[in-house]
mmCIF file of C-alpha atoms in Angstrom:
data_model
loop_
_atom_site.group_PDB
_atom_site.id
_atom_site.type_symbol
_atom_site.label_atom_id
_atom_site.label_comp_id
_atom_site.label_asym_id
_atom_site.label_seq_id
_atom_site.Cartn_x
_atom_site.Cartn_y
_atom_site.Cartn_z
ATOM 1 C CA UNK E 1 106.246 132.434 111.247
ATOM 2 C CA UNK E 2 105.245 134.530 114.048
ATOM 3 C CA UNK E 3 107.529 134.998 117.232
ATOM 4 C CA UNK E 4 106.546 132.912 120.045
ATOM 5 C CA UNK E 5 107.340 131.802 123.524
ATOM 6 C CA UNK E 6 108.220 127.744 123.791
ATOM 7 C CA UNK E 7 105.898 128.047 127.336
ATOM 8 C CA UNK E 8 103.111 128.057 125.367
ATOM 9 C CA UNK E 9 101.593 125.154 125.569
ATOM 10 C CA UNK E 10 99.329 122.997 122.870
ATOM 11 C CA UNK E 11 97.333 120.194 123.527
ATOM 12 C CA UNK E 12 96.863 117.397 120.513
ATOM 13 C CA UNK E 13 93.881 114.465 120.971
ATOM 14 C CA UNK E 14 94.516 111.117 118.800
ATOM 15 C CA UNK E 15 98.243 112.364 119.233
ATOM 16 C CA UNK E 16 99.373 108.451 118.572
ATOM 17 C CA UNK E 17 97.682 108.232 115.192
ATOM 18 C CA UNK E 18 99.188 109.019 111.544
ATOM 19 C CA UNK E 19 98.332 112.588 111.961
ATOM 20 C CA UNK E 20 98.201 113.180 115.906
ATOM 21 C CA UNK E 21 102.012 111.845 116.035
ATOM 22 C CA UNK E 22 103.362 114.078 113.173
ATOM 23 C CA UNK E 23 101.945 116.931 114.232
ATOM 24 C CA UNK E 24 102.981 116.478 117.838
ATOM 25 C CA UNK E 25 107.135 116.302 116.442
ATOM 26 C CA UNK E 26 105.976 119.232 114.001
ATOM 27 C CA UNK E 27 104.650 121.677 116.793
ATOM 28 C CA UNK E 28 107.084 120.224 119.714
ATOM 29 C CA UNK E 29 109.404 122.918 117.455
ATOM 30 C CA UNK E 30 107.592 125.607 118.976
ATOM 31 C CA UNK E 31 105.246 124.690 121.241
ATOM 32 C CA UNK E 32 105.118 122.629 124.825
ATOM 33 C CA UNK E 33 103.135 119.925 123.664
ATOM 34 C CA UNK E 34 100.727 117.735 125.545
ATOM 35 C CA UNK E 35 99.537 114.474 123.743
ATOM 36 C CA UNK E 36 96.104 113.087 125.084
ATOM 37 C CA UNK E 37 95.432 109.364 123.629
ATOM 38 C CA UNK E 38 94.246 105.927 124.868
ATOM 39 C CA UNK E 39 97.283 104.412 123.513
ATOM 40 C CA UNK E 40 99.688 106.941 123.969
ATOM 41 C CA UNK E 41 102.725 107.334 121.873
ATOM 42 C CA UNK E 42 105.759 105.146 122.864
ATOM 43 C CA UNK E 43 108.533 107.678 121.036
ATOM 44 C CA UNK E 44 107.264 110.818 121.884
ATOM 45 C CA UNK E 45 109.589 113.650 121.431
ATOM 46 C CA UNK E 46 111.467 114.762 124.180
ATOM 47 C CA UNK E 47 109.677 118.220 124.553
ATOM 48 C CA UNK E 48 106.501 116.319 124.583
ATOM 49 C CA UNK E 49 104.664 114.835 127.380
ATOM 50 C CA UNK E 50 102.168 112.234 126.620
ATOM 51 C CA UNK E 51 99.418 111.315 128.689
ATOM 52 C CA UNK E 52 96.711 108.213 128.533
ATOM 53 C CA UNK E 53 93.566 109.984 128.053
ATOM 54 C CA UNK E 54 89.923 108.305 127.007
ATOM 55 C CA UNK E 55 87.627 110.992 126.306
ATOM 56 C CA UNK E 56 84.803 108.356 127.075
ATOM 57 C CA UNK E 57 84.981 108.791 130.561
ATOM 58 C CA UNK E 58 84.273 111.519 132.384
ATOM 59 C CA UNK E 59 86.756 110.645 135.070
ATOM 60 C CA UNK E 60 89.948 110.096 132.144
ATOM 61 C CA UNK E 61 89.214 113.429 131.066
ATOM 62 C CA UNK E 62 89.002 115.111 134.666
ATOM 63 C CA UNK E 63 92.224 113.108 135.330
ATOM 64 C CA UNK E 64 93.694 114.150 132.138
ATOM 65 C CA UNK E 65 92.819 117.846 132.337
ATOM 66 C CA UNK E 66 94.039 118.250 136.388
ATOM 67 C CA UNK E 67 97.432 116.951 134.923
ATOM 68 C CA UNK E 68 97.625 119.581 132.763
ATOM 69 C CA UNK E 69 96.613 122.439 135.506
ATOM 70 C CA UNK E 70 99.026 121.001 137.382
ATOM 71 C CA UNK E 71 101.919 120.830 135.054
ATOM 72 C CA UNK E 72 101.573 123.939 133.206
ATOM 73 C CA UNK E 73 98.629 126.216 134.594
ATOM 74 C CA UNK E 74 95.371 127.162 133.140
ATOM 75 C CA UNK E 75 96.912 128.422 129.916
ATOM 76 C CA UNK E 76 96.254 126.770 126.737
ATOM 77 C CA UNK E 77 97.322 128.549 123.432
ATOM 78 C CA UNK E 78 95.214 125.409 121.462
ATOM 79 C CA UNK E 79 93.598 122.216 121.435
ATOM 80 C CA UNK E 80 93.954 120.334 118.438
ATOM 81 C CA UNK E 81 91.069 117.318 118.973
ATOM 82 C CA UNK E 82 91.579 114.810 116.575
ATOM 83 C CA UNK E 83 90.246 112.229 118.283
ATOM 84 C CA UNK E 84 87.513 110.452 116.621
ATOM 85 C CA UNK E 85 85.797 107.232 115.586
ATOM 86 C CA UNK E 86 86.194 106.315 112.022
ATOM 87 C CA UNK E 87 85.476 103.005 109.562
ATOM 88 C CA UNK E 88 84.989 102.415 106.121
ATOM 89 C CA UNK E 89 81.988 99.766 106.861
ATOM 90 C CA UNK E 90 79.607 102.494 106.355
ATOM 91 C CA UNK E 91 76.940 101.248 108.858
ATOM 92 C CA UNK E 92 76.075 103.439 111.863
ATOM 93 C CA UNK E 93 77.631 102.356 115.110
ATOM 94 C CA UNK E 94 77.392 103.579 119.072
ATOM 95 C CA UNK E 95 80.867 104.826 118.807
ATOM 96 C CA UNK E 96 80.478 107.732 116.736
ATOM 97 C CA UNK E 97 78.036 109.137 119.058
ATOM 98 C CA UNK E 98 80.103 107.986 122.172
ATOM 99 C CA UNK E 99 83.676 108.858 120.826
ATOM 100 C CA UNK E 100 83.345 111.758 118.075
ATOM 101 C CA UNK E 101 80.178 113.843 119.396
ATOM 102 C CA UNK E 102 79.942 112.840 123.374
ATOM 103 C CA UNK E 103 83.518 112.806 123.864
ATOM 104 C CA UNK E 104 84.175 116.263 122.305
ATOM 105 C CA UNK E 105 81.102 117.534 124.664
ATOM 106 C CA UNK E 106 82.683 115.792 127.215
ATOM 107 C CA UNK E 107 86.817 117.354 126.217
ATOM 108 C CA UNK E 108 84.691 121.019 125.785
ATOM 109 C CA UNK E 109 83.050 121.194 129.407
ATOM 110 C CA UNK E 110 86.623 120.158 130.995
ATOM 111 C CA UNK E 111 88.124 122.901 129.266
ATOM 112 C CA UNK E 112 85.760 125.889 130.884
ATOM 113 C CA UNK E 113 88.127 126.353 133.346
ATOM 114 C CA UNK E 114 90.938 126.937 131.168
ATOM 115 C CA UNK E 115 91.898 130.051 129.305
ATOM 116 C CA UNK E 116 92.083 128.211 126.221
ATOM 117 C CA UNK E 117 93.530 130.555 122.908
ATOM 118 C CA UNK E 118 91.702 128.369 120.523
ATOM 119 C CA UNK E 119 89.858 124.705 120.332
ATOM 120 C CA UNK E 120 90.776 123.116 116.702
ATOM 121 C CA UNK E 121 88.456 120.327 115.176
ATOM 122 C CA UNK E 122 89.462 117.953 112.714
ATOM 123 C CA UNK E 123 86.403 117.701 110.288
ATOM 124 C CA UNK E 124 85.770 116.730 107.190
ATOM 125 C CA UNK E 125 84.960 118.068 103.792
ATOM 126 C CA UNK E 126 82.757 114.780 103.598
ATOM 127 C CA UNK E 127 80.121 117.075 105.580
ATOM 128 C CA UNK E 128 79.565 119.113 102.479
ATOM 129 C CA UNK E 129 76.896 117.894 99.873
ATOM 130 C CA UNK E 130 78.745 116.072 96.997
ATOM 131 C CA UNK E 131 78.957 118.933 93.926
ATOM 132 C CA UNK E 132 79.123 117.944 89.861
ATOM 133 C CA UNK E 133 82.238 118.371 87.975
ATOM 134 C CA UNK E 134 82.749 122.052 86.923
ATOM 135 C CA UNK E 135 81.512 122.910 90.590
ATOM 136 C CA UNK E 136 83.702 124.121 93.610
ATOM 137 C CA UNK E 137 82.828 123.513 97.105
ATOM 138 C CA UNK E 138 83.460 126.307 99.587
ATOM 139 C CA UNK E 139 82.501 126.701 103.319
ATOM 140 C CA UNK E 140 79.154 127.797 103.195
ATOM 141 C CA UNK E 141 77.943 124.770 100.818
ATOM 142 C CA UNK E 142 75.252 123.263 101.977
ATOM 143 C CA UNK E 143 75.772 120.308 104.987
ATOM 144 C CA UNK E 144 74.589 117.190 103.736
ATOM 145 C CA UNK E 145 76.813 114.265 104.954
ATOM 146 C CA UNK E 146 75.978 111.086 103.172
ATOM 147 C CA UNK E 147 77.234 108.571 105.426
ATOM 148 C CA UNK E 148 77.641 107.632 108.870
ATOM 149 C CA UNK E 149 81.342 109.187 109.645
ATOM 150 C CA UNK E 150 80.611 112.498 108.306
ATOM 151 C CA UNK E 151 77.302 112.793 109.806
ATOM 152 C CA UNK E 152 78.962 112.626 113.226
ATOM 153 C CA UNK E 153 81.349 115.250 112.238
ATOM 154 C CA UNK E 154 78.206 117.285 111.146
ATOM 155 C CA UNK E 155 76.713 116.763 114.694
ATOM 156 C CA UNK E 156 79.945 117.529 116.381
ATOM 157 C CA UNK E 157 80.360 120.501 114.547
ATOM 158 C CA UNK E 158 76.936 121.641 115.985
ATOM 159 C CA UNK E 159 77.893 120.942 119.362
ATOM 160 C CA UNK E 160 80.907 123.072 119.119
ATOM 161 C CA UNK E 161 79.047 126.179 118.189
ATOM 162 C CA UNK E 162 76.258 125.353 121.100
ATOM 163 C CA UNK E 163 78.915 124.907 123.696
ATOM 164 C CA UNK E 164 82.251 125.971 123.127
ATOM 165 C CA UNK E 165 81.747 129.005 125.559
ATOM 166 C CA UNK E 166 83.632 132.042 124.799
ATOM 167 C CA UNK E 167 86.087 129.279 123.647
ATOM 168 C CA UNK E 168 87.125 130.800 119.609
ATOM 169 C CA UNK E 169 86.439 127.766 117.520
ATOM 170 C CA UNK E 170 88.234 126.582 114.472
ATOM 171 C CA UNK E 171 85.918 123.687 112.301
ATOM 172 C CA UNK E 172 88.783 122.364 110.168
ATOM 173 C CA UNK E 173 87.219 120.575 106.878
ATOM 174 C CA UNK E 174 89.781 118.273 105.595
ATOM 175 C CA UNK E 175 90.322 116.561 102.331
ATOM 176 C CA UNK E 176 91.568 112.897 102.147
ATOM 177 C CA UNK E 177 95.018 113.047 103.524
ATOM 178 C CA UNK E 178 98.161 111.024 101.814
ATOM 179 C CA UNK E 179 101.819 110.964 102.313
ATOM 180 C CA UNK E 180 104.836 109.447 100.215
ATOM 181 C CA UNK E 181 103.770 105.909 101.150
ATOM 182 C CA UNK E 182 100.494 106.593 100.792
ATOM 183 C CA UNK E 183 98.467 105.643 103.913
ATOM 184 C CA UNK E 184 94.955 106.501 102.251
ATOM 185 C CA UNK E 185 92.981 103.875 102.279
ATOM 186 C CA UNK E 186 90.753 104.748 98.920
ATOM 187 C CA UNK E 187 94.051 105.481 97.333
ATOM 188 C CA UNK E 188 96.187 102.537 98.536
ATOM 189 C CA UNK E 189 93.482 100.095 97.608
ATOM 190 C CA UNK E 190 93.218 101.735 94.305
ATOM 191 C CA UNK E 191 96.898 100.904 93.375
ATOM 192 C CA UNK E 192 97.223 97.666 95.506
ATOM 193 C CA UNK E 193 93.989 96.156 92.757
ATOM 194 C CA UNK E 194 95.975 97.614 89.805
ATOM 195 C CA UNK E 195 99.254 96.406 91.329
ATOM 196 C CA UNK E 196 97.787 92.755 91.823
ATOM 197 C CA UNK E 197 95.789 92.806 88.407
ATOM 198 C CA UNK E 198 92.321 92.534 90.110
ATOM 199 C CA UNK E 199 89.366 91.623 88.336
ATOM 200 C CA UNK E 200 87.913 94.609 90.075
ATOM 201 C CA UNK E 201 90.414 96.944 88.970
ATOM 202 C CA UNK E 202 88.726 97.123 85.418
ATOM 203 C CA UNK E 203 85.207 98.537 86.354
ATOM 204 C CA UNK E 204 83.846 101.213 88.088
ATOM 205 C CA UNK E 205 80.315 102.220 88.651
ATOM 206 C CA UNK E 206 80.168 105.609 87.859
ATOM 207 C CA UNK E 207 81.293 108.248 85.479
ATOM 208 C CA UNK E 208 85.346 108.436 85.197
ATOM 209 C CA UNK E 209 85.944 111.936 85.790
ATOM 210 C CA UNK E 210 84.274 111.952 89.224
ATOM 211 C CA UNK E 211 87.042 112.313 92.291
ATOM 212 C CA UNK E 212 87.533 113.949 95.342
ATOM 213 C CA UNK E 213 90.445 116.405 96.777
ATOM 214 C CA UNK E 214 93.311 114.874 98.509
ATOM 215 C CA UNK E 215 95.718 116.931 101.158
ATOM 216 C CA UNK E 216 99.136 115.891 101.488
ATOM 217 C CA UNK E 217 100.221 115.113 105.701
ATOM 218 C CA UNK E 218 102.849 117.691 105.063
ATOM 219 C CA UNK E 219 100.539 120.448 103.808
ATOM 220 C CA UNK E 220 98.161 119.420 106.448
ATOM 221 C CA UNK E 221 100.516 119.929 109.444
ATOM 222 C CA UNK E 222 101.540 123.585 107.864
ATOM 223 C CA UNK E 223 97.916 124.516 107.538
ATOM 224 C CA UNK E 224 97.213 123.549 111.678
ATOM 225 C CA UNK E 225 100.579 125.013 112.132
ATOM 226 C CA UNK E 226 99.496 128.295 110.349
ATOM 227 C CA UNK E 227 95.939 128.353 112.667
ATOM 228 C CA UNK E 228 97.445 127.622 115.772
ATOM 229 C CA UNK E 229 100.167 130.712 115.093
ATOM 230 C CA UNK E 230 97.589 132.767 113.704
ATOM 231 C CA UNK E 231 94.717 132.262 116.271
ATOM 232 C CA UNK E 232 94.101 135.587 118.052
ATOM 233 C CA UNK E 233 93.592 136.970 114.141
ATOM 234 C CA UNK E 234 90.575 134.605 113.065
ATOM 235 C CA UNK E 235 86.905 134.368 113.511
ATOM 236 C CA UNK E 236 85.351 133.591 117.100
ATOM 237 C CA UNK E 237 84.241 130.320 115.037
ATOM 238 C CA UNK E 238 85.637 129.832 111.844
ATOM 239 C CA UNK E 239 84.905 126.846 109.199
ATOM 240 C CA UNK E 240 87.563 126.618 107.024
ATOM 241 C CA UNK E 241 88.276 124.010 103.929
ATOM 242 C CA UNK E 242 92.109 122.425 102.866
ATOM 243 C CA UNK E 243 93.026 120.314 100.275
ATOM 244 C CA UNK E 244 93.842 120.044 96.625
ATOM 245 C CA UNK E 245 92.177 122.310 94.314
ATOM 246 C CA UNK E 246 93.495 120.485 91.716
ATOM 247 C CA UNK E 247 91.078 116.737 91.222
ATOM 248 C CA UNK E 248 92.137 114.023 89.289
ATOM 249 C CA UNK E 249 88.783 111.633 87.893
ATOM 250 C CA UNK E 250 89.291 108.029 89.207
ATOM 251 C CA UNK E 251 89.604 107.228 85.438
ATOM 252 C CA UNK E 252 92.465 109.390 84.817
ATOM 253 C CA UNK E 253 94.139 107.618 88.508
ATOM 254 C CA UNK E 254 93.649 104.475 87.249
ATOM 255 C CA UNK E 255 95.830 105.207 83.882
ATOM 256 C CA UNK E 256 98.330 107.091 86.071
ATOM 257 C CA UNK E 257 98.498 104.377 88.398
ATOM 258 C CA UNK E 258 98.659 101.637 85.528
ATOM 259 C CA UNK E 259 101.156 103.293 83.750
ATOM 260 C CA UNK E 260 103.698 103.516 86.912
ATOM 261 C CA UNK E 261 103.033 100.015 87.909
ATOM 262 C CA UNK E 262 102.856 98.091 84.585
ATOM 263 C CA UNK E 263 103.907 100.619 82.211
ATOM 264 C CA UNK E 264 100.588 100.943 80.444
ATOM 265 C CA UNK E 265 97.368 102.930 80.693
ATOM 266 C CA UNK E 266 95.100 100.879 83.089
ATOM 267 C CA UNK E 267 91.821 100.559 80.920
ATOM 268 C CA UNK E 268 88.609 100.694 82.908
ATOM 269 C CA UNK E 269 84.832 100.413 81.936
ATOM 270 C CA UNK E 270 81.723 101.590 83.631
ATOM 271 C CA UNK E 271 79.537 99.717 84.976
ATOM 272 C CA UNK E 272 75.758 99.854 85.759
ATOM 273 C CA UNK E 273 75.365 100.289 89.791
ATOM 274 C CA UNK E 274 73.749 96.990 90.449
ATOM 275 C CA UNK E 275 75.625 95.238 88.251
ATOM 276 C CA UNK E 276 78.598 96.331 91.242
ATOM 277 C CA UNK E 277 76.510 95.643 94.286
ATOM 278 C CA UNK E 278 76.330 91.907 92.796
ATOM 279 C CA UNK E 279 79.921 91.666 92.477
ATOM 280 C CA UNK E 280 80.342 93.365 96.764
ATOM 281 C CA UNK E 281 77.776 90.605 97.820
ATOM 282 C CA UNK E 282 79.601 87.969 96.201
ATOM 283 C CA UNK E 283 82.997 89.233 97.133
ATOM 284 C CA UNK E 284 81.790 89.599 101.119
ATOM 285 C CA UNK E 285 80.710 85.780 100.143
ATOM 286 C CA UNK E 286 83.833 84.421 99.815
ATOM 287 C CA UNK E 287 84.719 82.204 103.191
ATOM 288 C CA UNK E 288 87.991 82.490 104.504
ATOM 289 C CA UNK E 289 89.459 85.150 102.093
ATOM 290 C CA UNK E 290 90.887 88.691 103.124
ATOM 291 C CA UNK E 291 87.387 90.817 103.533
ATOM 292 C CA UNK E 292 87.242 93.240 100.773
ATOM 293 C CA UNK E 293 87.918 97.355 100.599
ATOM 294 C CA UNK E 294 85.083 97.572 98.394
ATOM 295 C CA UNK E 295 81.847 97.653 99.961
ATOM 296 C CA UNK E 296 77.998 97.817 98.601
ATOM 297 C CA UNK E 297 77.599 101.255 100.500
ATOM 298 C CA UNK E 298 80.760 102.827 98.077
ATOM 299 C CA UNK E 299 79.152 102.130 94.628
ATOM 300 C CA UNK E 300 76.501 104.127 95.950
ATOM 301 C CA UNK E 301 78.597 106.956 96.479
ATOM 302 C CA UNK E 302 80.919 106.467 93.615
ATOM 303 C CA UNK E 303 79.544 109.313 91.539
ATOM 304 C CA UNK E 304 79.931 111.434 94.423
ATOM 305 C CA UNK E 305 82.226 114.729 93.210
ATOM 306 C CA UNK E 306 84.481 117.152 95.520
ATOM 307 C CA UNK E 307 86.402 119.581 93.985
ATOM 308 C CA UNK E 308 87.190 122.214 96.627
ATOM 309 C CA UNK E 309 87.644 126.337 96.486
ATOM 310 C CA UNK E 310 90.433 127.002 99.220
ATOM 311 C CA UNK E 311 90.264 130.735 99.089
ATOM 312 C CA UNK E 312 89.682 131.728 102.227
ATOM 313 C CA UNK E 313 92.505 129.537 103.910
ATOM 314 C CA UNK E 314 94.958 131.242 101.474
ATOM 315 C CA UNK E 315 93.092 134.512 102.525
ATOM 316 C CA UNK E 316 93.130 134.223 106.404
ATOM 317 C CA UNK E 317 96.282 131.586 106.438
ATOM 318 C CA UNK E 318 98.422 132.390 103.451
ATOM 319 C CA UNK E 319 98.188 128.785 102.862
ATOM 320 C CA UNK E 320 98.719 126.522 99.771
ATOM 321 C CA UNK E 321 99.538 123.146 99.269
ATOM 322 C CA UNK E 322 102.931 122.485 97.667
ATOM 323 C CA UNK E 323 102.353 118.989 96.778
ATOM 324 C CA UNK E 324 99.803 117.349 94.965
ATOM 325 C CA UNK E 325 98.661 113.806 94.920
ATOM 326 C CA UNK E 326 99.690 113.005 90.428
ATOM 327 C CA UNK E 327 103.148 114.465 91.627
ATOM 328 C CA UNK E 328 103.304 112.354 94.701
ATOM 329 C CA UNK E 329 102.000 108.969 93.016
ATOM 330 C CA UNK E 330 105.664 107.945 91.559
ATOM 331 C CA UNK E 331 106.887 107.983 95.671
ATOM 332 C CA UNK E 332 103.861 105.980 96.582
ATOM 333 C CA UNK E 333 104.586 103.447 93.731
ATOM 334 C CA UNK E 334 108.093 103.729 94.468
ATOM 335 C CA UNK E 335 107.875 102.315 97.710
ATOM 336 C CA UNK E 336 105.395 100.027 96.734
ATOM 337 C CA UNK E 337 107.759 98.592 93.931
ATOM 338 C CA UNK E 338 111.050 98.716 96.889
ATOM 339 C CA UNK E 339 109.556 96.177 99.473
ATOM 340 C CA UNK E 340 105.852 95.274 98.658
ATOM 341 C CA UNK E 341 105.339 93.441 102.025
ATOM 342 C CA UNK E 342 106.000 96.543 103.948
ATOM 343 C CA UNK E 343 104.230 98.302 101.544
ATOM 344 C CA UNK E 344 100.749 96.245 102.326
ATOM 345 C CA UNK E 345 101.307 95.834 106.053
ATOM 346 C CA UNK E 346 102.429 99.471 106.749
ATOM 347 C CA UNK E 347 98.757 99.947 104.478
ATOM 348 C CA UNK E 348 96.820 98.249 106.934
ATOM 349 C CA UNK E 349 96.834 95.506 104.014
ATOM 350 C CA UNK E 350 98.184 91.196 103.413
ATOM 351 C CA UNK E 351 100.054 91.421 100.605
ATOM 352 C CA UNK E 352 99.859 88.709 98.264
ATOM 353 C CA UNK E 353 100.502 85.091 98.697
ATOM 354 C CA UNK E 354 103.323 85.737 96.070
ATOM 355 C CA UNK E 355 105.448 87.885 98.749
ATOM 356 C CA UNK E 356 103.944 86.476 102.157
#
């Protein structure tokens, strides 16, 4: 790690979320750390300061930004802008346009009168068109988002490059990001079907060995650690992939999965598309019960594929990831198995009526 003086200071949006919050006690090592969020973070680490910050309002932002000046001068080393709207619904909404792309535009033109080192934007590899097994995705694959979160980040992207300013640019494509207790939505849900014996956890409508990379929040934080130290050496603007090279098929998950849970290879059949679109309607249907993960828009993209080629953050970063989601699955079971209620709830999930 390079040398480096603890005045510099580093600026984190979303900085109360699952990723803002680790990396804010990961740089706070190093860095002085400002954490904009509408929330805020009620443990922030002591070299932190933490300030309520909604970037969609012109005046929060001014507000936000003349705290800054005031506190630590016109000096920024980075901006990490995390920050973003995000649902699995898959339907368009106002906010993507009003929080992701508007309130970046918004964060960007505060930040011309800074001498800002570096602005870093957490993308996603979702902007890439989906590839087919045996393919590898790298940074200048074609854009072609296929729903309505990354097609923000796709627009946001854009507006970076058109007015960033001499501001040097980092577009930071991430894969789906995991930790030890899991808090991944597609994965969690995954395990919590196989865990519960679901009906649903027997089908899938597409071909088994499609799957997407996954990034560890560990390997995540060294990556953004690794561009922040590294900044004056990259690109003016600079796209850059992370995640797992390494994909595991939903088909071979599912076995994995089965096998730690019930100590058995979890058998699953494919299913014709509209055969699964039936079986969403009916389950969104259902009065009164928990609304499901599963929705009509995923079977659509179930066959989508992406396998990613990291080189050039191991090139310009000297980057890998040392974990891998098959290795970390026995921790995410394992806490799973060790108190299921906390398991669900710290998932953003009920658990079943059988441990409520």
């Amino acid at each position: 790690m390079y040398p480096l003086r603890p005045s510099q200071v580093v600026l984190v949006t979303g900085s109360s979320g699952l990723i803002g919050s680790a990396l804010v006690r990961r740089l706070a090592e190093t860095y002085r750390i400002v954490g904009f969020d509408r929330k805020g973070d009620p443990h922030p680490p002591k070299e932190a300061e933490c300030v309520c910050l909604d970037v969609t309002s012109d005046e929060s932002v001014e507000a936000g930004l003349a705290r800054v000046r005031y506190a630590y001068g016109n000096d920024i080393a980075s901006v990490v802008h995390l920050a973003a709207f995000y649902d699995f619904s898959g339907e368009p909404s106002p906010l993507y346009e009003e929080v992701t792309v508007r309130g970046t535009e918004r964060l960007l033109a505060g930040l011309q009168g800074f001498n800002v080192g570096q602005f870093l934007f957490s993308s996603t590899m979702l902007v890439h068109r989906p590839a087919q097994p045996g393919q590898r995705i790298e940074e200048d694959w074609p854009l072609e988002p296929t729903w309505a979160y990354p097609q923000s980040k796709v627009a946001t992207e854009k507006l970076i490059s058109n007015r960033r300013g001499k501001i040097p640019a980092v577009l930071l494509r991430i894969a789906g990001v995991y930790d030890d207790k899991g808090h991944s939505p597609p994965i969690t849900h995954q395990i919590a079907r196989i865990y519960e014996r679901a009906l649903t956890s027997r089908f899938y409508p597409a071909e088994m060995d499609r799957g997407s990379s996954f990034i560890h929040l560990d390997d995540l934080l060294e990556a953004i650690v690794a561009i922040i130290d590294r900044r004056a050496e990259l690109p003016q603007e600079l796209p850059l992939l992370v995640g797992e090279e390494q994909v595991t098929g939903y088909g071979e998950l599912q076995e994995l999965i089965g096998c730690l849970i019930h100590g058995e290879a979890w058998k699953t059949w494919e299913i014709p598309k509209t055969i699964a679109k039936v079986g969403t309607w009916a389950q969104d249907s259902i009065p009164f019960g928990e609304e499901p993960f599963i929705k009509a828009w995923m079977v659509d993209r179930a066959e989508d594929h992406y396998a990613l080629d990291c080189t050039k953050a191991r090139t310009l970063l000297d980057w890998r990831p040392r974990h891998s989601l098959r290795e970390t699955l026995p921790a995410i079971v394992h806490a799973l198995k060790k108190d299921p209620v906390t398991w669900y709830r710290e998932n953003g999930m009920e658990p079943p009526d059988d441990y409520r």
